[in-house]
Short mmCIF file of C-alpha atoms in Angstrom, two decimals:
data_model
loop_
_atom_site.label_atom_id
_atom_site.label_comp_id
_atom_site.label_asym_id
_atom_site.label_seq_id
_atom_site.Cartn_x
_atom_site.Cartn_y
_atom_site.Cartn_z
CA MET L 24 83.35 162.85 115.98
CA VAL L 25 86.68 163.48 117.72
CA PHE L 26 87.59 166.38 119.99
CA HIS L 27 90.20 167.89 117.67
CA SER L 28 87.89 167.98 114.63
CA LYS L 29 86.12 171.03 113.24
CA THR L 30 82.82 169.15 113.51
CA PHE L 31 83.18 168.75 117.26
CA LEU L 32 84.21 172.36 117.78
CA LEU L 33 81.06 173.47 115.93
CA PHE L 34 79.05 170.95 117.94
CA PHE L 35 80.37 172.33 121.22
CA ALA L 36 79.97 175.93 120.03
CA LEU L 37 76.26 175.16 119.63
CA PHE L 38 75.92 173.22 122.88
CA PHE L 39 77.61 175.66 125.25
CA PRO L 40 75.42 178.75 124.71
CA LEU L 41 72.31 176.59 124.79
CA PHE L 42 73.50 175.11 128.07
CA LEU L 43 74.06 178.59 129.48
CA ALA L 44 70.56 179.57 128.43
CA THR L 45 68.98 176.55 130.13
CA LYS L 46 71.21 176.16 133.20
CA LYS L 47 68.54 177.43 135.62
CA SER L 48 66.08 174.73 134.58
CA TYR L 49 66.88 171.20 135.76
CA ASN L 50 64.62 169.47 133.20
CA LYS L 51 65.97 171.53 130.30
CA ARG L 52 69.58 170.86 131.34
CA ILE L 53 68.96 167.13 131.46
CA PHE L 54 67.12 167.13 128.14
CA LEU L 55 69.76 169.23 126.40
CA SER L 56 72.67 167.18 127.75
CA LEU L 57 70.98 163.92 126.78
CA VAL L 58 70.08 165.05 123.25
CA PHE L 59 73.57 166.38 122.52
CA SER L 60 75.23 163.30 124.02
CA TYR L 61 73.16 160.99 121.84
CA VAL L 62 73.77 163.15 118.76
CA PHE L 63 77.48 163.03 119.53
CA TYR L 64 77.48 159.23 119.76
CA GLY L 65 75.06 158.74 116.87
CA TRP L 66 77.28 160.86 114.62
CA TRP L 67 79.57 157.84 114.33
CA ASP L 68 76.75 155.37 113.56
CA TRP L 69 73.18 156.09 114.65
CA ARG L 70 72.30 152.38 114.62
CA TYR L 71 74.38 151.84 117.77
CA LEU L 72 72.36 154.34 119.80
CA GLY L 73 70.14 151.40 120.70
CA LEU L 74 73.14 149.64 122.22
CA ILE L 75 74.05 152.43 124.64
CA LEU L 76 70.36 152.89 125.47
CA LEU L 77 70.03 149.15 126.18
CA SER L 78 73.13 149.08 128.39
CA SER L 79 71.95 152.13 130.34
CA SER L 80 68.41 150.80 130.75
CA ILE L 81 69.58 147.42 132.03
CA ASP L 82 71.69 148.92 134.80
CA TRP L 83 69.18 151.61 135.74
CA PHE L 84 66.44 148.98 136.18
CA LEU L 85 68.68 146.49 138.01
CA GLY L 86 70.02 149.27 140.24
CA LEU L 87 66.46 150.04 141.32
CA LYS L 88 65.75 146.38 142.04
CA ILE L 89 68.96 145.92 144.03
CA SER L 90 68.12 148.96 146.17
CA GLU L 91 64.63 147.63 146.90
CA THR L 92 65.77 144.48 148.69
CA ASP L 93 68.03 143.61 151.60
CA ASN L 94 68.00 139.91 150.80
CA PRO L 95 71.69 139.00 150.22
CA LEU L 96 70.94 136.24 147.72
CA ARG L 97 68.56 138.39 145.68
CA ARG L 98 71.02 141.28 145.66
CA LYS L 99 73.84 139.01 144.49
CA THR L 100 71.60 137.49 141.83
CA LEU L 101 70.60 140.90 140.46
CA LEU L 102 74.20 142.06 140.46
CA GLY L 103 75.21 138.85 138.71
CA ILE L 104 72.60 139.51 136.01
CA SER L 105 74.02 143.01 135.52
CA LEU L 106 77.58 141.71 135.21
CA PHE L 107 76.55 138.86 132.91
CA LEU L 108 74.55 141.06 130.53
CA ASN L 109 77.08 143.89 130.41
CA LEU L 110 80.11 141.66 129.99
CA GLY L 111 78.16 139.48 127.55
CA ILE L 112 77.47 142.48 125.31
CA LEU L 113 81.10 143.57 125.56
CA PHE L 114 82.35 140.05 124.84
CA PHE L 115 80.12 139.66 121.79
CA PHE L 116 81.28 142.83 120.10
CA LYS L 117 84.95 142.65 121.04
CA TYR L 118 85.88 138.98 121.14
CA SER L 119 83.27 136.85 119.33
CA ASN L 120 85.24 136.59 116.07
CA PHE L 121 88.48 135.89 117.93
CA PHE L 122 86.98 132.92 119.77
CA LEU L 123 85.16 131.70 116.66
CA SER L 124 88.40 131.67 114.67
CA SER L 125 90.18 129.96 117.56
CA ALA L 126 87.47 127.30 117.71
CA VAL L 127 87.68 126.74 113.93
CA SER L 128 91.47 126.37 114.14
CA ALA L 129 91.15 123.87 116.99
CA LEU L 130 88.60 121.81 115.03
CA GLN L 131 90.83 121.82 111.94
CA VAL L 132 93.75 120.55 114.01
CA ALA L 133 91.46 117.77 115.25
CA GLY L 134 90.64 116.82 111.66
CA PHE L 135 87.29 118.57 111.20
CA ASN L 136 87.00 120.90 108.21
CA VAL L 137 84.27 123.38 109.15
CA GLY L 138 85.30 126.20 106.83
CA SER L 139 85.56 129.85 107.77
CA VAL L 140 83.18 131.27 110.35
CA TYR L 141 83.01 135.04 110.72
CA LEU L 142 80.44 137.44 112.15
CA ASN L 143 80.10 140.77 110.41
CA VAL L 144 80.22 142.76 113.66
CA ILE L 145 81.54 146.32 113.89
CA LEU L 146 83.12 147.23 117.22
CA PRO L 147 81.10 150.15 118.63
CA VAL L 148 83.11 153.23 119.56
CA GLY L 149 83.57 153.63 123.31
CA ILE L 150 81.76 150.40 124.21
CA SER L 151 84.23 149.55 126.97
CA PHE L 152 83.88 152.99 128.56
CA PHE L 153 80.10 153.23 128.65
CA THR L 154 79.67 149.55 129.55
CA PHE L 155 81.99 149.75 132.56
CA GLN L 156 80.54 153.10 133.60
CA ALA L 157 76.99 151.73 133.57
CA MET L 158 78.12 148.54 135.30
CA SER L 159 80.00 150.45 138.01
CA TYR L 160 76.68 151.96 139.07
CA THR L 161 75.05 148.61 139.91
CA ILE L 162 78.23 147.50 141.69
CA ASP L 163 78.17 150.66 143.83
CA ILE L 164 74.44 150.21 144.53
CA TYR L 165 75.13 146.63 145.62
CA ARG L 166 77.94 147.81 147.91
CA LYS L 167 75.69 150.63 149.19
CA GLN L 168 78.30 153.19 148.14
CA CYS L 169 75.94 155.17 145.92
CA ALA L 170 72.40 156.51 146.23
CA VAL L 171 69.96 154.98 143.76
CA CYS L 172 69.03 157.13 140.75
CA TYR L 173 65.24 157.21 140.32
CA ASN L 174 65.29 159.54 137.33
CA TYR L 175 65.75 157.45 134.19
CA PHE L 176 66.84 160.35 131.97
CA GLU L 177 69.33 161.54 134.56
CA PHE L 178 70.92 158.11 134.48
CA LEU L 179 71.03 158.15 130.67
CA VAL L 180 73.02 161.40 130.87
CA PHE L 181 75.41 159.82 133.37
CA VAL L 182 76.23 156.96 130.99
CA SER L 183 76.27 158.96 127.74
CA PHE L 184 77.74 162.33 128.79
CA PHE L 185 79.64 163.30 125.63
CA PRO L 186 82.94 164.77 126.95
CA GLN L 187 83.95 161.38 128.36
CA LEU L 188 81.76 158.98 126.38
CA VAL L 189 84.14 157.51 123.81
CA ALA L 190 87.54 157.77 125.50
CA GLY L 191 86.91 158.20 129.21
CA PRO L 192 87.75 158.86 131.91
CA ILE L 193 85.20 156.63 133.63
CA VAL L 194 83.46 158.56 136.42
CA ARG L 195 81.55 157.17 139.40
CA ALA L 196 77.84 157.74 139.73
CA SER L 197 78.32 158.95 143.31
CA ASP L 198 80.51 161.78 141.99
CA PHE L 199 78.55 162.65 138.87
CA LEU L 200 74.83 162.26 139.62
CA PRO L 201 74.54 164.65 142.60
CA GLN L 202 75.90 167.48 140.46
CA LEU L 203 73.10 167.16 137.92
CA LYS L 204 70.65 168.44 140.50
CA ASP L 205 72.60 171.61 141.27
CA GLU L 206 72.49 174.69 139.10
CA PRO L 207 75.91 174.89 137.40
CA ILE L 208 78.20 177.74 138.35
CA ILE L 209 79.92 179.20 135.32
CA SER L 210 83.05 181.01 136.48
CA THR L 211 85.78 182.82 134.56
CA SER L 212 88.52 180.87 136.34
CA ASN L 213 87.05 177.51 135.38
CA PHE L 214 86.42 178.71 131.83
CA TYR L 215 90.09 179.55 131.35
CA LYS L 216 91.18 176.46 133.25
CA GLY L 217 89.09 174.41 130.87
CA ILE L 218 90.67 176.07 127.83
CA SER L 219 94.14 175.43 129.26
CA LEU L 220 93.40 171.77 129.91
CA PHE L 221 92.00 171.36 126.42
CA GLY L 222 95.15 172.93 124.97
CA ILE L 223 97.38 170.59 127.00
CA GLY L 224 95.35 167.59 125.86
CA LEU L 225 95.45 168.72 122.25
CA PHE L 226 99.25 169.06 122.49
CA LYS L 227 99.58 165.51 123.87
CA LYS L 228 97.27 164.06 121.24
CA ILE L 229 98.56 165.79 118.10
CA LEU L 230 102.17 166.71 118.82
CA ILE L 231 103.13 163.61 120.82
CA ALA L 232 100.80 160.66 120.13
CA ASP L 233 99.98 161.33 116.47
CA LEU L 234 103.49 162.51 115.65
CA LEU L 235 105.09 159.41 117.16
CA ALA L 236 102.68 157.24 115.17
CA VAL L 237 103.31 158.98 111.85
CA LEU L 238 107.07 159.43 112.13
CA PHE L 239 108.13 156.07 113.53
CA VAL L 240 105.83 153.69 115.38
CA ASP L 241 103.32 152.80 112.63
CA SER L 242 105.95 152.28 109.95
CA PHE L 243 108.02 150.05 112.24
CA PHE L 244 105.16 147.73 113.23
CA LYS L 245 103.92 147.48 109.64
CA SER L 246 107.31 146.12 108.60
CA PRO L 247 109.49 145.16 111.59
CA GLN L 248 111.85 143.02 109.50
CA GLY L 249 115.35 144.33 108.94
CA HIS L 250 115.37 146.72 111.89
CA SER L 251 118.07 146.71 114.52
CA ALA L 252 117.59 145.84 118.18
CA LEU L 253 117.85 149.55 119.01
CA ASP L 254 115.07 150.38 116.52
CA THR L 255 112.90 147.70 118.06
CA LEU L 256 113.51 149.03 121.56
CA LEU L 257 112.75 152.60 120.47
CA ALA L 258 109.56 151.46 118.71
CA VAL L 259 108.31 149.62 121.80
CA TYR L 260 108.96 152.61 124.05
CA GLY L 261 107.62 154.98 121.39
CA TYR L 262 104.38 152.99 121.22
CA SER L 263 104.10 153.13 125.02
CA PHE L 264 104.46 156.92 124.98
CA GLN L 265 102.00 157.12 122.08
CA ILE L 266 99.31 155.19 123.97
CA TYR L 267 99.89 157.21 127.13
CA ALA L 268 99.76 160.57 125.32
CA ASP L 269 96.68 159.52 123.36
CA PHE L 270 94.60 158.53 126.39
CA SER L 271 96.01 161.24 128.63
CA GLY L 272 95.40 163.85 125.94
CA TYR L 273 91.78 162.80 125.44
CA THR L 274 91.27 162.78 129.21
CA ASP L 275 92.64 166.31 129.53
CA MET L 276 90.42 167.50 126.68
CA ALA L 277 87.37 165.83 128.25
CA ILE L 278 88.06 167.48 131.61
CA GLY L 279 88.65 170.78 129.86
CA PHE L 280 85.32 170.69 128.05
CA ALA L 281 83.49 169.51 131.16
CA LEU L 282 84.97 172.30 133.28
CA HIS L 283 83.30 174.81 130.98
CA GLU L 284 80.06 173.76 132.63
CA LYS L 285 81.22 173.25 136.22
CA GLY L 286 78.64 171.36 138.20
CA LEU L 287 77.69 169.08 135.33
CA ILE L 288 80.57 166.66 135.75
CA SER L 289 82.98 165.70 138.49
CA MET L 290 86.49 165.12 137.23
CA PRO L 291 88.61 166.60 140.02
CA LEU L 292 92.11 167.72 139.08
#
């Protein structure tokens, strides 16, 4: 589910009035935000909901344990476990096949014929964003730069909050979590500011990033042979602008949607 799809617009059109109706109740706000965030992520592939739940649970539990001790060695050990598990999950999904193929190639060069080794692993959408966001919490707890979150479901919302779940930006727990406890203030100015930001992000995504990809960048990199040096230079710079506009556009859209419910997310302009 992407921000510029009809599905997401219908999804948000359902979420927003329900959020307005429940904004005075802390428990209902948390429940609603968590359910919609997990529906949003599960729309891509519901089987990977367990992965984001596992990542969140690991760091919530280890954050509690780090906060409970002042022993430097124990704190470092718990932080090390958090880093190892989070980066281990990320490594497995993103780089396992790369290193397996590299190892096979190295063995073949050495004279060992081990055949092809490949893991049928699908890269989960947004895994880098929610992994680093969850991991940043334990790092901040270790550094004593963030208050510990005792509410498990509140922490799940922090990691899975749908406007910035799959494409960022990554927000700090110290900025985000305190706002969950306050009743959101829905103002006309922020509503229109949110619409404006979404429009700017949509422009960057569709009319800059996607247009560059369709008109020039994708076709060049599919078949770079026979192009001039100038074409190559333009393609490299075009790809740079495409990546910037893509991420910047999604960030603007995420901030725009989040500003519709001011007090639920901190993404200062």
